[in-house]
XYZ file of C-alpha atoms in Angstrom:
338
model
C 73.164 -30.811 185.967
C 73.396 -27.052 185.595
C 76.987 -25.864 185.715
C 75.858 -23.143 188.104
C 75.443 -25.745 190.829
C 79.158 -26.509 190.747
C 80.331 -22.924 190.289
C 82.735 -21.496 192.826
C 80.199 -18.857 193.907
C 76.777 -20.050 192.680
C 73.948 -17.531 192.455
C 71.108 -20.037 192.658
C 70.419 -23.570 193.861
C 69.382 -26.455 191.621
C 66.962 -28.957 193.202
C 65.909 -32.079 191.242
C 62.327 -32.931 192.297
C 61.385 -36.578 192.834
C 59.014 -38.616 194.957
C 61.650 -38.949 197.675
C 61.872 -35.211 198.371
C 58.604 -33.702 197.118
C 56.934 -33.890 200.555
C 59.907 -32.159 202.172
C 59.852 -29.425 199.548
C 56.151 -28.878 200.251
C 57.170 -27.840 203.772
C 59.318 -24.980 202.509
C 57.850 -21.473 202.967
C 55.324 -20.435 200.345
C 56.080 -17.520 198.035
C 53.894 -15.060 196.168
C 50.968 -15.316 198.650
C 50.035 -16.646 202.080
C 49.561 -20.161 200.766
C 45.804 -20.459 201.291
C 42.563 -18.554 201.652
C 41.107 -17.716 205.053
C 37.346 -17.696 205.588
C 34.789 -17.896 208.410
C 32.233 -20.685 208.061
C 28.532 -19.892 208.084
C 26.686 -19.518 211.369
C 22.964 -18.891 211.416
C 21.858 -15.836 213.386
C 18.465 -14.686 214.700
C 15.932 -13.673 212.065
C 15.309 -10.267 213.660
C 17.455 -7.135 213.474
C 18.622 -5.286 216.581
C 19.066 -1.577 217.151
C 22.666 -0.435 217.194
C 24.654 2.725 217.870
C 24.295 5.125 214.948
C 20.857 3.857 213.895
C 18.049 6.379 213.615
C 14.858 5.683 215.579
C 11.567 7.229 214.438
C 8.736 7.475 216.967
C 5.060 8.241 216.464
C 2.921 8.405 219.622
C -0.857 8.004 219.442
C -2.848 9.297 222.428
C -6.628 9.682 222.498
C -6.710 11.720 225.752
C -8.103 15.229 225.391
C -5.422 16.682 227.639
C -2.522 14.615 226.291
C 0.955 15.873 227.150
C 2.336 14.567 223.871
C -0.254 14.330 221.101
C -1.753 17.205 219.121
C -5.371 17.799 220.110
C -6.707 17.619 216.566
C -4.712 14.680 215.226
C -4.225 12.789 218.493
C -0.657 11.980 217.326
C 2.833 13.217 218.081
C 5.515 12.743 215.456
C 8.810 13.039 217.326
C 12.014 14.193 215.580
C 14.245 11.324 214.395
C 16.647 10.318 217.181
C 20.066 8.830 216.527
C 21.141 6.121 218.946
C 24.004 7.562 220.984
C 27.326 5.916 221.780
C 25.745 4.969 225.130
C 22.975 3.141 223.254
C 20.225 5.586 224.189
C 17.674 7.895 222.553
C 15.936 10.855 224.143
C 12.160 10.578 224.564
C 10.202 13.554 225.970
C 9.037 13.043 229.560
C 11.072 9.832 229.768
C 14.593 11.138 229.249
C 17.295 8.843 227.882
C 15.983 5.380 227.076
C 18.367 2.486 226.362
C 17.452 0.781 223.068
C 20.808 -0.600 221.920
C 20.776 -4.361 221.363
C 16.969 -4.591 221.329
C 14.695 -5.463 218.449
C 12.424 -2.698 217.207
C 9.407 -4.439 218.739
C 11.096 -4.821 222.138
C 12.117 -1.139 222.166
C 8.590 -0.092 221.169
C 7.029 -2.131 223.976
C 9.539 -0.748 226.493
C 8.803 2.893 225.591
C 5.040 2.334 225.579
C 5.215 0.695 229.012
C 7.342 3.571 230.378
C 4.730 6.080 229.171
C 1.798 4.520 231.001
C 2.139 6.711 234.126
C 1.840 9.923 232.057
C -0.247 8.685 229.135
C -2.144 5.502 230.037
C -3.849 5.211 226.667
C -0.830 6.067 224.516
C 0.297 3.723 221.780
C 3.794 3.873 220.311
C 4.821 3.261 216.719
C 8.573 2.747 216.209
C 10.685 2.264 213.114
C 14.447 2.083 212.631
C 16.719 3.315 209.853
C 19.998 1.376 209.860
C 23.180 3.291 210.504
C 26.738 2.307 209.642
C 26.847 -0.389 212.315
C 23.703 -2.000 210.967
C 24.650 -1.914 207.304
C 27.349 -3.446 205.123
C 29.303 -2.009 202.219
C 29.452 -3.826 198.894
C 32.451 -2.003 197.490
C 33.150 -3.301 193.982
C 32.896 -6.105 191.456
C 29.079 -6.193 191.282
C 26.379 -4.490 189.255
C 25.232 -2.121 192.018
C 27.874 -1.404 194.668
C 26.829 0.598 197.705
C 25.791 0.460 201.345
C 23.102 -2.087 202.198
C 21.135 -2.168 205.495
C 20.920 -5.510 207.277
C 17.279 -6.649 207.272
C 18.028 -9.119 210.070
C 20.910 -10.849 211.836
C 20.800 -13.786 209.433
C 21.735 -11.823 206.305
C 24.310 -13.829 204.354
C 27.076 -12.812 201.979
C 25.355 -14.501 199.021
C 22.202 -12.488 199.737
C 24.300 -9.319 199.695
C 25.944 -10.227 196.375
C 22.525 -10.959 194.883
C 21.169 -7.634 196.128
C 24.132 -5.932 194.481
C 23.326 -7.412 191.078
C 25.680 -10.375 191.213
C 29.376 -10.714 190.441
C 30.552 -8.953 187.298
C 30.428 -11.399 184.363
C 33.633 -9.883 182.971
C 35.706 -11.358 185.821
C 37.488 -14.550 184.732
C 38.601 -15.759 188.158
C 36.615 -13.753 190.732
C 37.719 -13.618 194.345
C 35.492 -12.461 197.215
C 37.317 -10.419 199.850
C 35.569 -9.682 203.151
C 36.813 -7.171 205.739
C 35.637 -7.332 209.357
C 37.088 -5.604 212.421
C 40.403 -4.915 210.710
C 40.854 -8.482 209.435
C 40.626 -9.589 205.808
C 39.222 -12.912 204.635
C 39.260 -14.257 201.082
C 37.649 -17.065 199.119
C 37.322 -17.919 195.452
C 33.828 -17.098 194.199
C 33.271 -20.538 192.670
C 33.934 -22.164 196.035
C 31.648 -19.705 197.857
C 28.855 -20.509 195.414
C 29.405 -24.266 195.623
C 29.720 -24.793 199.402
C 26.776 -23.880 201.625
C 29.029 -23.877 204.695
C 30.882 -20.847 203.283
C 27.762 -18.657 202.988
C 28.596 -16.801 206.175
C 26.390 -14.349 208.042
C 27.278 -10.655 207.874
C 27.509 -8.090 210.653
C 27.121 -4.352 210.586
C 30.254 -2.582 209.399
C 31.431 -5.472 207.210
C 32.878 -4.626 203.804
C 32.759 -6.974 200.816
C 34.921 -6.572 197.714
C 34.807 -8.703 194.578
C 37.989 -8.661 192.495
C 39.803 -10.850 190.029
C 42.313 -13.317 191.453
C 45.592 -11.651 190.452
C 47.848 -14.651 191.148
C 49.817 -15.827 188.136
C 52.834 -17.793 186.987
C 54.855 -17.296 183.831
C 55.410 -19.788 181.034
C 58.680 -19.590 179.119
C 60.844 -21.651 176.794
C 59.583 -24.540 174.675
C 56.083 -24.689 176.160
C 52.942 -24.242 174.143
C 52.828 -20.542 175.069
C 54.983 -17.763 176.526
C 52.776 -15.615 178.707
C 51.336 -14.953 182.146
C 48.983 -17.719 183.264
C 46.340 -16.848 185.860
C 45.483 -19.271 188.644
C 42.084 -20.826 187.957
C 41.814 -22.576 191.337
C 43.351 -22.448 194.810
C 46.339 -24.652 193.979
C 48.023 -25.762 190.748
C 50.536 -28.589 190.512
C 53.549 -28.560 188.209
C 51.860 -31.182 186.022
C 48.669 -29.093 185.817
C 50.769 -26.046 184.981
C 52.211 -27.870 181.983
C 48.679 -28.602 180.819
C 47.587 -24.964 181.282
C 50.433 -23.726 179.089
C 49.512 -26.150 176.318
C 51.998 -28.886 177.152
C 55.583 -28.986 175.930
C 56.550 -28.856 172.292
C 57.392 -32.309 170.911
C 59.770 -30.782 168.389
C 61.597 -28.323 170.655
C 61.298 -29.304 174.297
C 63.463 -31.575 176.364
C 61.058 -33.553 178.640
C 63.983 -34.187 180.980
C 64.524 -30.458 181.301
C 61.320 -28.945 182.694
C 62.209 -26.251 185.225
C 60.388 -24.165 187.813
C 62.174 -20.943 188.791
C 61.336 -19.480 192.185
C 62.609 -16.654 194.393
C 62.328 -16.985 198.180
C 62.534 -14.157 200.732
C 65.833 -13.885 202.589
C 64.240 -15.030 205.865
C 63.278 -18.359 204.259
C 66.893 -19.407 203.569
C 68.165 -22.336 205.662
C 71.764 -23.549 205.792
C 70.778 -27.230 205.893
C 68.243 -27.024 203.065
C 65.746 -29.064 205.075
C 63.031 -26.595 206.111
C 63.905 -24.061 203.458
C 66.176 -23.430 200.471
C 69.912 -22.952 200.821
C 69.727 -19.864 198.605
C 67.021 -17.374 197.709
C 66.934 -18.296 194.012
C 66.014 -21.913 193.317
C 65.617 -23.849 190.081
C 63.499 -26.996 190.538
C 64.057 -29.589 187.810
C 61.686 -32.328 186.591
C 62.224 -35.381 184.408
C 58.869 -36.082 182.743
C 60.141 -39.190 180.991
C 59.921 -41.295 184.159
C 57.041 -42.310 186.427
C 58.983 -40.909 189.373
C 59.216 -37.508 187.705
C 55.550 -37.493 186.664
C 54.318 -38.354 190.161
C 56.638 -35.729 191.657
C 55.314 -33.100 189.211
C 51.753 -34.017 190.146
C 52.457 -33.390 193.841
C 54.668 -30.295 193.496
C 52.689 -27.065 193.944
C 53.340 -24.040 191.745
C 53.533 -20.765 193.682
C 52.329 -17.422 192.348
C 55.080 -15.606 190.409
C 56.902 -18.869 189.674
C 58.214 -19.388 186.144
C 57.600 -22.688 184.378
C 60.230 -23.287 181.727
C 60.781 -26.096 179.250
C 64.332 -26.169 177.963
C 65.169 -26.855 174.360
C 68.419 -28.643 175.025
C 70.539 -30.237 177.748
C 70.293 -28.925 181.292
C 73.969 -27.949 181.118
C 73.090 -24.680 179.339
C 73.416 -22.487 182.402
C 73.927 -19.339 180.364
C 70.541 -19.871 178.750
C 68.974 -19.979 182.190
C 70.655 -16.699 183.125
C 69.245 -15.058 180.014
C 65.759 -16.370 180.714
C 65.940 -15.174 184.325
C 66.777 -11.719 182.989
C 63.809 -11.732 180.634
C 61.607 -13.052 183.424
C 62.474 -10.091 185.654
C 61.386 -7.716 182.920
C 58.143 -9.643 182.385
C 57.310 -9.678 186.090
C 57.976 -5.949 186.394
C 55.567 -5.271 183.551
C 52.619 -6.594 185.572
C 53.392 -4.937 188.899
């Protein structure tokens, strides 16, 4: 075991991982991210759009009466100035005053205005169109071919429809992540999962913002692995055994299969004196013995956290000074990507 464990004033804790404790370790606080993506499942909405505050309503009134109060004598039409829906949900219509249109479909608002005009213009016909404002449009911010603001054609407009309208996710992204902001809350999902699961194709609302970015979670590979670099997460969760595969395995000539380590730093609030629901110290070195079935099963069920370091030692686990040196180099490597 690492000499640091038995030091008078140890600076980190050494935890051998096996099938007996791997479930308990899974209950320790996650590091590097929240520990999972949060998303709202799809719910189908009505197929029609509704008028909202900030929309612009355009009215054309047709009246065949010779003495019409509204229409021009020659054209028999009156093109009213565009009216923005107020914070009270109303627009001003001559001879009618403020008319509430918020929450109505364009057809319902048109019928309401035409009916209200019958006492002053019995033969009038109303044509109404709506230009979506901020509350009836969504912003596709980045990560697609054509970012911009997109009006909602109806209340059943889905996030996949928006991404398609924006030209699709950038093909240069290796591990794209879709981030969705609504009412001050942020939701995230991996793009491959969004594309694969119909239940995740959620319906958008006016004011939503959608951002496509690369998943920036990573862990570092050091020591006698097949590579020494930053390894990006290619799915939601990666086990210690999968991490070894992603780094090219361990070198048969150099590595000690009984000395595979995972270095992790916990926040101070995660530290627990009993070591049951959290680590006894902030810095923890998890050790794995890949020469036994117990160690292999434990590695398969142990989850790597973002910013962990996966390290294969070249010699006995008693080389604590080597670990200190690697921790120092790790700090420099992590700082280079911040």
